Coordinates of N, CA and C in Angstrom, one line a residue:
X1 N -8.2 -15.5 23.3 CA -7.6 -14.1 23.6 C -7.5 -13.9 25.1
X2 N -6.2 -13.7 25.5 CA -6.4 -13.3 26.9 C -6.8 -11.9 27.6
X3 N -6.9 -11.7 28.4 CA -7.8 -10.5 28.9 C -6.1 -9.6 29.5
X4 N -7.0 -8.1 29.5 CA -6.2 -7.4 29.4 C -7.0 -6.8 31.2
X5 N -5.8 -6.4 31.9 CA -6.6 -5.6 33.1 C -6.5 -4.2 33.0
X6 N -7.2 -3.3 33.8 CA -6.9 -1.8 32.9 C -7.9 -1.8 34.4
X7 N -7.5 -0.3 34.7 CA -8.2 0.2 35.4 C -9.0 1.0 34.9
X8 N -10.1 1.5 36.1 CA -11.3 2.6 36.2 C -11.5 3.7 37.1
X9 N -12.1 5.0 36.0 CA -12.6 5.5 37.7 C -14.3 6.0 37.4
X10 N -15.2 5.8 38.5 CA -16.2 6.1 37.9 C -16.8 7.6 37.3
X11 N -17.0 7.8 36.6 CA -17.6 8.9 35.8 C -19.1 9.5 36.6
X12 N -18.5 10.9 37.0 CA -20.1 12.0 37.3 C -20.2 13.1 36.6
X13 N -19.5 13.3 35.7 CA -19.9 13.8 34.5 C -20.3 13.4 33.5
X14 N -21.0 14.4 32.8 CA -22.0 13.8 31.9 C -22.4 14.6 30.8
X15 N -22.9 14.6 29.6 CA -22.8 15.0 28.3 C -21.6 15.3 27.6
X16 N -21.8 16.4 26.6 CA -20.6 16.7 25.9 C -19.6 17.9 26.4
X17 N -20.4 18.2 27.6 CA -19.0 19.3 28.4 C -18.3 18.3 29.2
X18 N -18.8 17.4 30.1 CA -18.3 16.7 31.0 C -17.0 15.3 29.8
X19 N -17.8 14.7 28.9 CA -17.1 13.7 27.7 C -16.0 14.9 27.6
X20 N -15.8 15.7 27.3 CA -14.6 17.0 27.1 C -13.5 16.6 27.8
X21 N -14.4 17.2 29.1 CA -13.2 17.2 30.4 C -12.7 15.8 30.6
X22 N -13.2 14.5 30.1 CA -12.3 13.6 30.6 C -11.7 13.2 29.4
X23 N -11.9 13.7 28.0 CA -10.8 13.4 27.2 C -9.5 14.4 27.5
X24 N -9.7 15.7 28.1 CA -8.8 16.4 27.7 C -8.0 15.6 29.2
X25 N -8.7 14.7 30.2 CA -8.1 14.6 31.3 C -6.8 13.5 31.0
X26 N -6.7 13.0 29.6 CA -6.3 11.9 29.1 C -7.0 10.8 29.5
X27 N -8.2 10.7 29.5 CA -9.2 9.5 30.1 C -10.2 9.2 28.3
X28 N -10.8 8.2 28.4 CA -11.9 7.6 27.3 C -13.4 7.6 28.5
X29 N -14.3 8.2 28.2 CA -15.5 8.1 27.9 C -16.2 7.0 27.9
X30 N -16.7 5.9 29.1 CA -17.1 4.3 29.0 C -18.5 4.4 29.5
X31 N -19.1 3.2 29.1 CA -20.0 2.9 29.8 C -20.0 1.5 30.1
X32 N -20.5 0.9 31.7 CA -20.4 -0.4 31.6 C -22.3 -0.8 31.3
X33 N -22.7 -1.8 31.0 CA -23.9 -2.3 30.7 C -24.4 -4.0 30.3
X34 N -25.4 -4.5 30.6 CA -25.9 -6.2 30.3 C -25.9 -6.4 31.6
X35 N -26.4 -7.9 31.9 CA -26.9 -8.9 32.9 C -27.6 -8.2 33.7
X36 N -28.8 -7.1 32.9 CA -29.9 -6.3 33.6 C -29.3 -5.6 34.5
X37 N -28.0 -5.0 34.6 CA -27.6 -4.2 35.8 C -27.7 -2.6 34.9
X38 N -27.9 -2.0 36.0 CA -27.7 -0.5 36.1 C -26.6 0.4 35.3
X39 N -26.6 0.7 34.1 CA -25.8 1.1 33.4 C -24.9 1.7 34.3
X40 N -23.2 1.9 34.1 CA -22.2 2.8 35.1 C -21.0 3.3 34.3
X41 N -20.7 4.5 34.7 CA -20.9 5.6 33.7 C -18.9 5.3 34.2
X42 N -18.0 4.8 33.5 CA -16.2 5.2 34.1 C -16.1 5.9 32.9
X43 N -14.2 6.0 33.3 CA -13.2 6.5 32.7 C -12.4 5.7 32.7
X44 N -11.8 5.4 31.0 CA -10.4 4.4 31.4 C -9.4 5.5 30.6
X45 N -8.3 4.7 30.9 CA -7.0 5.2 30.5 C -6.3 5.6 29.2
X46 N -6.6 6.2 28.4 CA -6.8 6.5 27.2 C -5.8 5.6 26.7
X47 N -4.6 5.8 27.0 CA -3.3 5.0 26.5 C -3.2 3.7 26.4
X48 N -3.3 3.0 27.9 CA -3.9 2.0 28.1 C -5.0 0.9 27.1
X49 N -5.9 1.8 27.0 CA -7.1 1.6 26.4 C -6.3 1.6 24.8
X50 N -5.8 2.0 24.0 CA -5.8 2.3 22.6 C -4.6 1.7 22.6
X51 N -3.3 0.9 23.3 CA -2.5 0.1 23.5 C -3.1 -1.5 23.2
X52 N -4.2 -2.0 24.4 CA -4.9 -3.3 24.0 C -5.8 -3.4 23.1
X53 N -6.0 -2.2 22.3 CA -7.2 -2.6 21.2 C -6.3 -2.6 19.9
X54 N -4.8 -2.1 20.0 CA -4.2 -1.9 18.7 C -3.5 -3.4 19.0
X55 N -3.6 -4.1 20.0 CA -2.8 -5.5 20.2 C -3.9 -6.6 20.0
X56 N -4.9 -6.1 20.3 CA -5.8 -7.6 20.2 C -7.1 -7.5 19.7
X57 N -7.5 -5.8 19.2 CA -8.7 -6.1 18.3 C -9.7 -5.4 19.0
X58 N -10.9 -4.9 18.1 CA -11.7 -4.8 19.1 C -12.7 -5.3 20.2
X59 N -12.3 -6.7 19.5 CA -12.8 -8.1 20.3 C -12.1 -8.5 21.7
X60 N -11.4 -7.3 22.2 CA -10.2 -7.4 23.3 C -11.2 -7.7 24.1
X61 N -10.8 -8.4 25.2 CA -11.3 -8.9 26.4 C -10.6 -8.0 27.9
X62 N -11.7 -7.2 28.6 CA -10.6 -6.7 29.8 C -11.4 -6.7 31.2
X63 N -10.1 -6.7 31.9 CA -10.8 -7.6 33.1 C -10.3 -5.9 33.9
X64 N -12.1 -5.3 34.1 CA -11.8 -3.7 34.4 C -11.8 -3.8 36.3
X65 N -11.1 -3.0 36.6 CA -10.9 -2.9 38.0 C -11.3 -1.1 38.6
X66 N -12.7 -1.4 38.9 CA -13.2 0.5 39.1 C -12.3 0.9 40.5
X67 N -12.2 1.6 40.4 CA -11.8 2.6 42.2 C -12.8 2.5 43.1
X68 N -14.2 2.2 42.9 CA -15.0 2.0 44.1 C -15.2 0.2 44.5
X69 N -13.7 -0.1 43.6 CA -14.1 -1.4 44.5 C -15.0 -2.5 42.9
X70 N -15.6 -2.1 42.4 CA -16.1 -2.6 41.5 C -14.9 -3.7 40.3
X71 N -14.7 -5.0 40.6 CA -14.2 -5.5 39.4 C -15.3 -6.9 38.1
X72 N -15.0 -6.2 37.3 CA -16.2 -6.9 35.6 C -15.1 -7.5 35.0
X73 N -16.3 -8.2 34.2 CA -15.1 -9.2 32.5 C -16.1 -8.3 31.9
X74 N -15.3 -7.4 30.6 CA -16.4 -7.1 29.7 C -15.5 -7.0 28.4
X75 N -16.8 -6.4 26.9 CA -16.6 -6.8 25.6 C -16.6 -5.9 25.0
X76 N -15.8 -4.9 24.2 CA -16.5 -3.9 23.7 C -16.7 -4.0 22.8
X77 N -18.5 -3.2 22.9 CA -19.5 -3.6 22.3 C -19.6 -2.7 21.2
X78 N -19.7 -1.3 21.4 CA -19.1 -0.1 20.4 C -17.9 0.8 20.6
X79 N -17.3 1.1 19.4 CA -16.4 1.9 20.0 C -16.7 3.6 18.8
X80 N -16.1 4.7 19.5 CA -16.3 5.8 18.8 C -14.8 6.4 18.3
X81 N -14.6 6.6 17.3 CA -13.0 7.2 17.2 C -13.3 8.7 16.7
X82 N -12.2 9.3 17.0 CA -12.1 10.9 15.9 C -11.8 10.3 14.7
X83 N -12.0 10.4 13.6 CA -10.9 10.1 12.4 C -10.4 10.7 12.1
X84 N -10.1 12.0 12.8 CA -8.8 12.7 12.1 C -7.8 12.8 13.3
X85 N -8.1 12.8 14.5 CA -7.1 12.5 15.6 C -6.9 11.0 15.8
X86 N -7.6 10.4 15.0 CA -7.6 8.9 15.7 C -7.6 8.7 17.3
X87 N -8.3 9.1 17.7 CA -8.2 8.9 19.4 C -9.9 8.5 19.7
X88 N -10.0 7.9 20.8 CA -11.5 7.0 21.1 C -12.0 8.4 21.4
X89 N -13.4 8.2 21.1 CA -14.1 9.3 21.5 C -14.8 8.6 22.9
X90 N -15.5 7.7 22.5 CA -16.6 6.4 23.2 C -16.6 5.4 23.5
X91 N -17.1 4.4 24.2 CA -17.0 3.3 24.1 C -17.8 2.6 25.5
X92 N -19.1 1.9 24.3 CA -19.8 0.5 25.4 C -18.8 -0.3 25.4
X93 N -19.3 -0.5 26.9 CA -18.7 -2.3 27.2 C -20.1 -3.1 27.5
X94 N -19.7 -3.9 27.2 CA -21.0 -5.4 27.1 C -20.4 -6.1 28.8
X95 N -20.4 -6.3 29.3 CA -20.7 -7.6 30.8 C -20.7 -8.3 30.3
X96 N -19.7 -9.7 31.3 CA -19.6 -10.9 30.4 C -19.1 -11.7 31.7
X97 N -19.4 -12.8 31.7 CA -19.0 -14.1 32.8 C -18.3 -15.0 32.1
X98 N -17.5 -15.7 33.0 CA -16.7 -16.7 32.2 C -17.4 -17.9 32.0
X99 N -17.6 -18.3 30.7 CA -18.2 -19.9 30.1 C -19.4 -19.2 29.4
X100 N -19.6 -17.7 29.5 CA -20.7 -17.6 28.3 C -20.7 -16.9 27.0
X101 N -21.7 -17.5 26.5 CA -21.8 -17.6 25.5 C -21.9 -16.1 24.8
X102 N -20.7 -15.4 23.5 CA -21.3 -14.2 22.9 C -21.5 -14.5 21.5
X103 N -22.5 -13.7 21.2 CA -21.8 -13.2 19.8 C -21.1 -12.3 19.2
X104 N -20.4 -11.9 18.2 CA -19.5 -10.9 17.9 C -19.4 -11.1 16.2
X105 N -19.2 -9.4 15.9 CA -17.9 -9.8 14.8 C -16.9 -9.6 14.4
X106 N -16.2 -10.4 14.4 CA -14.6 -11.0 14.1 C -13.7 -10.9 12.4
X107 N -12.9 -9.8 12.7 CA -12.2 -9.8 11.0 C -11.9 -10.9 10.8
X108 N -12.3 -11.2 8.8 CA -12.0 -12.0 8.2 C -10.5 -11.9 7.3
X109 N -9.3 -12.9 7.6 CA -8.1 -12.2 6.9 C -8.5 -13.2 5.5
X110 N -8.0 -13.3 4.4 CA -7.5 -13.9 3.6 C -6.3 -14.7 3.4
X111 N -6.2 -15.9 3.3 CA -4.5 -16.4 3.1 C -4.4 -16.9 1.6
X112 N -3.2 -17.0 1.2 CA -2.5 -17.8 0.1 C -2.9 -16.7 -0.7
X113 N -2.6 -16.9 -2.0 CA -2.3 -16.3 -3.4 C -3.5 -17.1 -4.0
X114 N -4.5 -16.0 -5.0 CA -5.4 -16.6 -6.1 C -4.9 -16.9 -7.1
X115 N -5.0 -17.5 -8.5 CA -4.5 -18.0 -9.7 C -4.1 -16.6 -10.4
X116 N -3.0 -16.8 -11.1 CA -2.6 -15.7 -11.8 C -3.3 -15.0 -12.6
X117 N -3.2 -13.5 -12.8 CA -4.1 -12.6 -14.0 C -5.9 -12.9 -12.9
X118 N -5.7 -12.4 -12.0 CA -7.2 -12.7 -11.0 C -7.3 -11.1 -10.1
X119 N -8.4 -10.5 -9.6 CA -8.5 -9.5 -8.9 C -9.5 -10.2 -7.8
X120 N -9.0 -9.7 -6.4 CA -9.7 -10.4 -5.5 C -11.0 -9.3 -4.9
X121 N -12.2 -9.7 -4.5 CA -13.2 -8.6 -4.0 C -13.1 -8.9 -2.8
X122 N -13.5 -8.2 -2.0 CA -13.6 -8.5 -0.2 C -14.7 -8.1 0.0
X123 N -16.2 -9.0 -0.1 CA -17.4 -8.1 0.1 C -17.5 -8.5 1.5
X124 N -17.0 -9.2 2.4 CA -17.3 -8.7 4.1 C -16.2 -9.4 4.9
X125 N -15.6 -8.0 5.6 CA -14.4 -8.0 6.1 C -14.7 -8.7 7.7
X126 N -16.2 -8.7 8.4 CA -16.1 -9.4 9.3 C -17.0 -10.5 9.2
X127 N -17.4 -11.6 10.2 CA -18.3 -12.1 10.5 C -18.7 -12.4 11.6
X128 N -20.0 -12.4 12.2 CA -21.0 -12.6 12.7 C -20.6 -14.3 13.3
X129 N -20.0 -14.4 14.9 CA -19.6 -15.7 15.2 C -20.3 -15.8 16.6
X130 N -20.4 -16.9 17.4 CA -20.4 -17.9 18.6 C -19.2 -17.8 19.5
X131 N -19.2 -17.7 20.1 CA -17.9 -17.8 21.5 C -17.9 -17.9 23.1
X132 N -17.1 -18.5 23.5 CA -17.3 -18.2 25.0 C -16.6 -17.1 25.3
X133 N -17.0 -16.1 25.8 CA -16.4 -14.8 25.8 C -15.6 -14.5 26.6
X134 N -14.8 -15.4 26.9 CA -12.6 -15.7 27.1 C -11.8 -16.2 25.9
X135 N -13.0 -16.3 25.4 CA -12.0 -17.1 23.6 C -12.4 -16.9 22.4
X136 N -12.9 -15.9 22.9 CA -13.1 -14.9 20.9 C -12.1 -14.9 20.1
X137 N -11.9 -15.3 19.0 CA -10.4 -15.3 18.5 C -10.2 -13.5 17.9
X138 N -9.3 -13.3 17.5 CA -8.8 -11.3 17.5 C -9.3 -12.0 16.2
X139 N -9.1 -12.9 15.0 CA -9.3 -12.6 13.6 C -9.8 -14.4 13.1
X140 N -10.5 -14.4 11.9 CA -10.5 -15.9 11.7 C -9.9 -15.5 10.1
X141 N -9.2 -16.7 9.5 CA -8.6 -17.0 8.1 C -9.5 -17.7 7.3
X142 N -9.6 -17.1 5.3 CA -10.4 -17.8 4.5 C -9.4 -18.0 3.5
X143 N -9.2 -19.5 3.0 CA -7.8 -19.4 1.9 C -8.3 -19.3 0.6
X144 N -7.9 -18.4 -0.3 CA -7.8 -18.1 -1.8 C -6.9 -19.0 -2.3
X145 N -6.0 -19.9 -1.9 CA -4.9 -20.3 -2.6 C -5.2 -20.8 -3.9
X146 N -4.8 -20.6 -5.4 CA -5.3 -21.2 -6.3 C -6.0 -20.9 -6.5
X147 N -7.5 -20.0 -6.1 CA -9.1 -19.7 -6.5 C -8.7 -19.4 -8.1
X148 N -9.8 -19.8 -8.8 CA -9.4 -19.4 -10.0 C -10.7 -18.0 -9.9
X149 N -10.7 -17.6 -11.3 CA -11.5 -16.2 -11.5 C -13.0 -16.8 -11.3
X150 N -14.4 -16.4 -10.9 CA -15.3 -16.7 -10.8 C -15.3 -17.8 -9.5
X151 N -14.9 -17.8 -9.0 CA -14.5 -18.4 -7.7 C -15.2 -17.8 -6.1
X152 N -16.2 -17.9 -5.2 CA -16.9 -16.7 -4.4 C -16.7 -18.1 -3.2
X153 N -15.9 -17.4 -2.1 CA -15.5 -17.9 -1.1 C -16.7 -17.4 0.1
X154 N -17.7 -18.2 0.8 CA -18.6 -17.6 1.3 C -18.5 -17.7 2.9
X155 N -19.6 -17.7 3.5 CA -19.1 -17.9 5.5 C -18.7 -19.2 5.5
X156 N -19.4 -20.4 5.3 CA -19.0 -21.3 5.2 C -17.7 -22.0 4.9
X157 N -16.9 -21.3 4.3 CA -15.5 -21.7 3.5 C -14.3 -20.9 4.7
X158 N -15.1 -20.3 5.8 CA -14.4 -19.6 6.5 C -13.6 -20.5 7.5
X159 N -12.5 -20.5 8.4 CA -11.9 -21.6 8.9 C -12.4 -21.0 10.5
X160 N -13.2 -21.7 11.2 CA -13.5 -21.7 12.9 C -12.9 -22.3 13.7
X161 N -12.2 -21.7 14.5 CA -11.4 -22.0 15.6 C -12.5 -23.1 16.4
X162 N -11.3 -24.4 17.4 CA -12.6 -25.3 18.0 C -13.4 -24.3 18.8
X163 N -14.8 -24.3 19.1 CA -15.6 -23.8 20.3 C -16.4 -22.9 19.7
X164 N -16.0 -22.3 18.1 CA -16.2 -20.8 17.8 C -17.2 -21.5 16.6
X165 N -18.6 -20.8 16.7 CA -19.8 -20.9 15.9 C -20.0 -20.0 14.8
X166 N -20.5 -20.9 13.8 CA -20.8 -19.1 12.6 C -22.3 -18.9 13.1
X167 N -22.0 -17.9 13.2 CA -24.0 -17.0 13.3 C -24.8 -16.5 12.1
X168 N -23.1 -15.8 11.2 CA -23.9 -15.1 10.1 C -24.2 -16.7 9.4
X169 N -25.1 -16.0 7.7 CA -25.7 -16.9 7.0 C -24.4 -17.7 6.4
X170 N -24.6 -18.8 6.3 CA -23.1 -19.4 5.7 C -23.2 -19.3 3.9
X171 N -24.3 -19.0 3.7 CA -23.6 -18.3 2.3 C -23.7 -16.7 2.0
X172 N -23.1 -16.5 3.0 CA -22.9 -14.5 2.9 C -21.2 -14.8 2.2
X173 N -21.3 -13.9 1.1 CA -20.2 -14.0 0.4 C -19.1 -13.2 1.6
X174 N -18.1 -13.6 1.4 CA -16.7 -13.5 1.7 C -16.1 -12.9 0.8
X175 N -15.7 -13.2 -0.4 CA -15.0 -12.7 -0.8 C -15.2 -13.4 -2.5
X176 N -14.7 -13.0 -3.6 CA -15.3 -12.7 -4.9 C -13.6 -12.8 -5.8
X177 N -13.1 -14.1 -6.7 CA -12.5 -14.1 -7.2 C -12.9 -13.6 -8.7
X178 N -12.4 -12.6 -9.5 CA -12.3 -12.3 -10.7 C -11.4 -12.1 -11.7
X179 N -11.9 -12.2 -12.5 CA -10.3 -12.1 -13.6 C -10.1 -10.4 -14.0
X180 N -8.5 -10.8 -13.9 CA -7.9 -9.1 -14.0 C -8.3 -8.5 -15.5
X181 N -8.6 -7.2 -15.5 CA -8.3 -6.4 -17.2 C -7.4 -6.7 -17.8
X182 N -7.2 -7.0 -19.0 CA -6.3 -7.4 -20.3 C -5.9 -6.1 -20.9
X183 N -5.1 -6.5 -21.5 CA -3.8 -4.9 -22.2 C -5.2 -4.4 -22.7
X184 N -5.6 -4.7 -23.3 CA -7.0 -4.4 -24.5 C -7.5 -3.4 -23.7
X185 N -8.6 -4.3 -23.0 CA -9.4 -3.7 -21.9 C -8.9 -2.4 -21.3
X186 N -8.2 -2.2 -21.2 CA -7.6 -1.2 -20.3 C -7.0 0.1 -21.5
X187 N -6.8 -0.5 -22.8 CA -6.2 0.7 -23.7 C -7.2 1.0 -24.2
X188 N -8.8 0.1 -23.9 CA -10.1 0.8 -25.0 C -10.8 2.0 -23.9
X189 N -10.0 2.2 -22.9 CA -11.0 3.0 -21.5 C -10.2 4.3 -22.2
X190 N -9.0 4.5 -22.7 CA -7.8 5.5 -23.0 C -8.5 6.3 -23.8
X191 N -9.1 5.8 -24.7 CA -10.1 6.9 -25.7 C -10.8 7.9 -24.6
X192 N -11.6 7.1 -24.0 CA -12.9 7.8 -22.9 C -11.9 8.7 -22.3
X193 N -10.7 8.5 -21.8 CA -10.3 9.1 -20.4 C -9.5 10.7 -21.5
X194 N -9.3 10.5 -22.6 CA -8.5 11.7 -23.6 C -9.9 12.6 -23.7
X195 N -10.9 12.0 -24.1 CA -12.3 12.8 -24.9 C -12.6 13.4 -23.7
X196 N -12.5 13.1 -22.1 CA -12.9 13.9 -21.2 C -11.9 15.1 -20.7
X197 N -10.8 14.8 -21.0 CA -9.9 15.7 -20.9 C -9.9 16.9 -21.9
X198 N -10.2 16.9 -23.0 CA -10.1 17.3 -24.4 C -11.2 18.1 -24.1
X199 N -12.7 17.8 -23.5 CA -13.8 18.6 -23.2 C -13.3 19.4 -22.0
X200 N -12.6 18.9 -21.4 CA -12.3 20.0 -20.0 C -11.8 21.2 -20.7
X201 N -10.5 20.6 -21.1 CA -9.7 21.9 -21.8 C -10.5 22.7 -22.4
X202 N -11.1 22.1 -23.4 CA -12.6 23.1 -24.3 C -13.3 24.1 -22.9
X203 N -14.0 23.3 -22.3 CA -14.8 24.4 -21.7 C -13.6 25.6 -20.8
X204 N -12.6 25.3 -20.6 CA -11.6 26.5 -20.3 C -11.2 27.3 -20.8
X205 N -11.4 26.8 -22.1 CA -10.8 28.2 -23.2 C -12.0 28.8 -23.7
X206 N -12.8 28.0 -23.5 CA -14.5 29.0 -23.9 C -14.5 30.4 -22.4
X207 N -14.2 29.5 -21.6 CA -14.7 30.6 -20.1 C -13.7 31.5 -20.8
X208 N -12.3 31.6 -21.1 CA -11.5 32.7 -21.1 C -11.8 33.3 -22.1
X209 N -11.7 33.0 -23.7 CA -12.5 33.8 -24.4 C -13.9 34.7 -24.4
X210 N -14.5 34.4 -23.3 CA -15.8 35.1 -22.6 C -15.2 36.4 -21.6
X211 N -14.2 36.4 -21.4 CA -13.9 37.0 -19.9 C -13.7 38.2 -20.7
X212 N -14.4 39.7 -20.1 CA -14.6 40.9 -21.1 C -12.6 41.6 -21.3
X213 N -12.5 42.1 -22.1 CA -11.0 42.6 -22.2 C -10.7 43.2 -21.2
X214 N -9.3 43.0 -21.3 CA -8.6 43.5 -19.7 C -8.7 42.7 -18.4
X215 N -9.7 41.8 -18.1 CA -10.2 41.0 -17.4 C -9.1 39.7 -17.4
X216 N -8.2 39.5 -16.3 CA -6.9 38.2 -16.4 C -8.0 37.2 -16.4
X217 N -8.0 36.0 -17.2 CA -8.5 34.5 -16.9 C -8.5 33.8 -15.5
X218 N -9.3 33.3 -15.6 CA -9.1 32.3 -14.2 C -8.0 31.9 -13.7
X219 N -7.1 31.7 -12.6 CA -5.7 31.5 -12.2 C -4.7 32.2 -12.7
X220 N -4.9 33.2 -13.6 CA -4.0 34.4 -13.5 C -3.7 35.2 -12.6
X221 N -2.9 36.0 -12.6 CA -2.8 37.2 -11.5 C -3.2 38.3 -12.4
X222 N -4.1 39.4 -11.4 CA -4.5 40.7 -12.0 C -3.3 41.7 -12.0
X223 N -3.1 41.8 -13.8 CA -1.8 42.7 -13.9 C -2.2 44.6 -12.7
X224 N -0.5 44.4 -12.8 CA -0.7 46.0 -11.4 C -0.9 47.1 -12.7
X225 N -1.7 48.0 -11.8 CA -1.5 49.3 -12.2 C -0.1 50.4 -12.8
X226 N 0.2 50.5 -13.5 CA 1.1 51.6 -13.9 C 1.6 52.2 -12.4
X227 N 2.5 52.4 -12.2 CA 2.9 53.7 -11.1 C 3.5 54.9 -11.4
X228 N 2.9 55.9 -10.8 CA 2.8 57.5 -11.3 C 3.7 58.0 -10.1
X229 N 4.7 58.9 -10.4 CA 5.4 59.2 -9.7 C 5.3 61.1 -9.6
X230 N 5.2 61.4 -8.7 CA 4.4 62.5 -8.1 C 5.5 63.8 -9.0

């Protein structure tokens, strides 16, 4: 993965009024940290910033350039988002030198097509790898092609780019071939899904036959008053 450059500026504000002012400044909220140095508090470029992580992952590599003169290789290590604005809230960076060693985790994609009439599980979308931290790959590939049902594709079956190490356990499942529901299967659930419906409607017409006379039912409108004309 190649490194992305992005500028900095350092950060002297601090908590959640200061984190404020530099989101609303269009800035992200950083911290730099590792190789026993002195945590240092920037700001990167929000756009910038949420440009190279939608291109290369969060495994992006960027080569930060601060305004006091300060230039790092670093890794981000966490990141914070809104989920409803989608915009970063946070974000560690990890310190990194070229030829060393990280670890990370790296999304797992899937390739090929499983055997017909099959449902695929995905019980872990990343894994736990080895890298020299200029060549983290953005994603590694596990192939389904043909899995038949009962079929559990684990770390080990995962494909590693040269240089790139598994860390997690090599038999942490990946992913879980099963066989799909049958017409059957699926028309014997139809009873259950009527009988709970059939109870709803019941307890609705119980509430309204309860409701004292004159009283509209639930999601009615309350009929108007007569109008009296003087």
């Amino acid at each position: 993965m190649s490194e992305v450059k992005i500028s900095a500026e350092p950060r002297t504000e601090f908590g959640k009024g200061g984190a404020r002012r530099t989101r609303r400044a269009g800035k992200v909220p950083a911290v730099l940290y590792g190789h026993g140095e002195k945590p240092k508090h920037i700001a990167l470029p929000a756009r910038e910033f949420a440009a190279a992580i939608r291109k290369g992952g969060a495994n992006q590599l960027f080569a930060i350039e601060v305004s006091d003169g300060t230039q790092v290789l670093a890794l981000p290590k966490a990141i914070q988002r809104d989920p409803i604005k989608d915009t970063f809230e946070h974000v560690d960076l990890l310190l990194v030198r070229r030829g060393e060693k990280v670890t990370v985790e790296v999304p797992v994609q899937l390739t090929g097509e499983a055997a017909k009439d099959t449902l695929i599980v995905h019980d872990h979308d990343t894994l736990a790898v080895t890298a020299d931290a200029t060549k983290v790959p953005d994603h590694l590939e596990a192939s389904i092609e043909g899995a038949e049902a009962g079929t559990q594709i684990t770390a080990a079956d995962v494909e590693l780019p040269a240089g790139v190490e598994l860390a997690a356990d090599g038999e942490l499942p990946v992913a879980s071939v099963t066989a799909a529901p049958t017409a059957e299967q699926l028309e014997a659930t139809l009873p259950e899904v009527e009988v709970a419906e059939e109870e709803a409607e019941a307890e609705v017409g119980e509430e309204t036959a309860e409701a004292p006379e004159g009283t509209p039912a639930e999601g009615e409108p309350a009929a108007e008053e007569p109008k009296t004309e003087a």
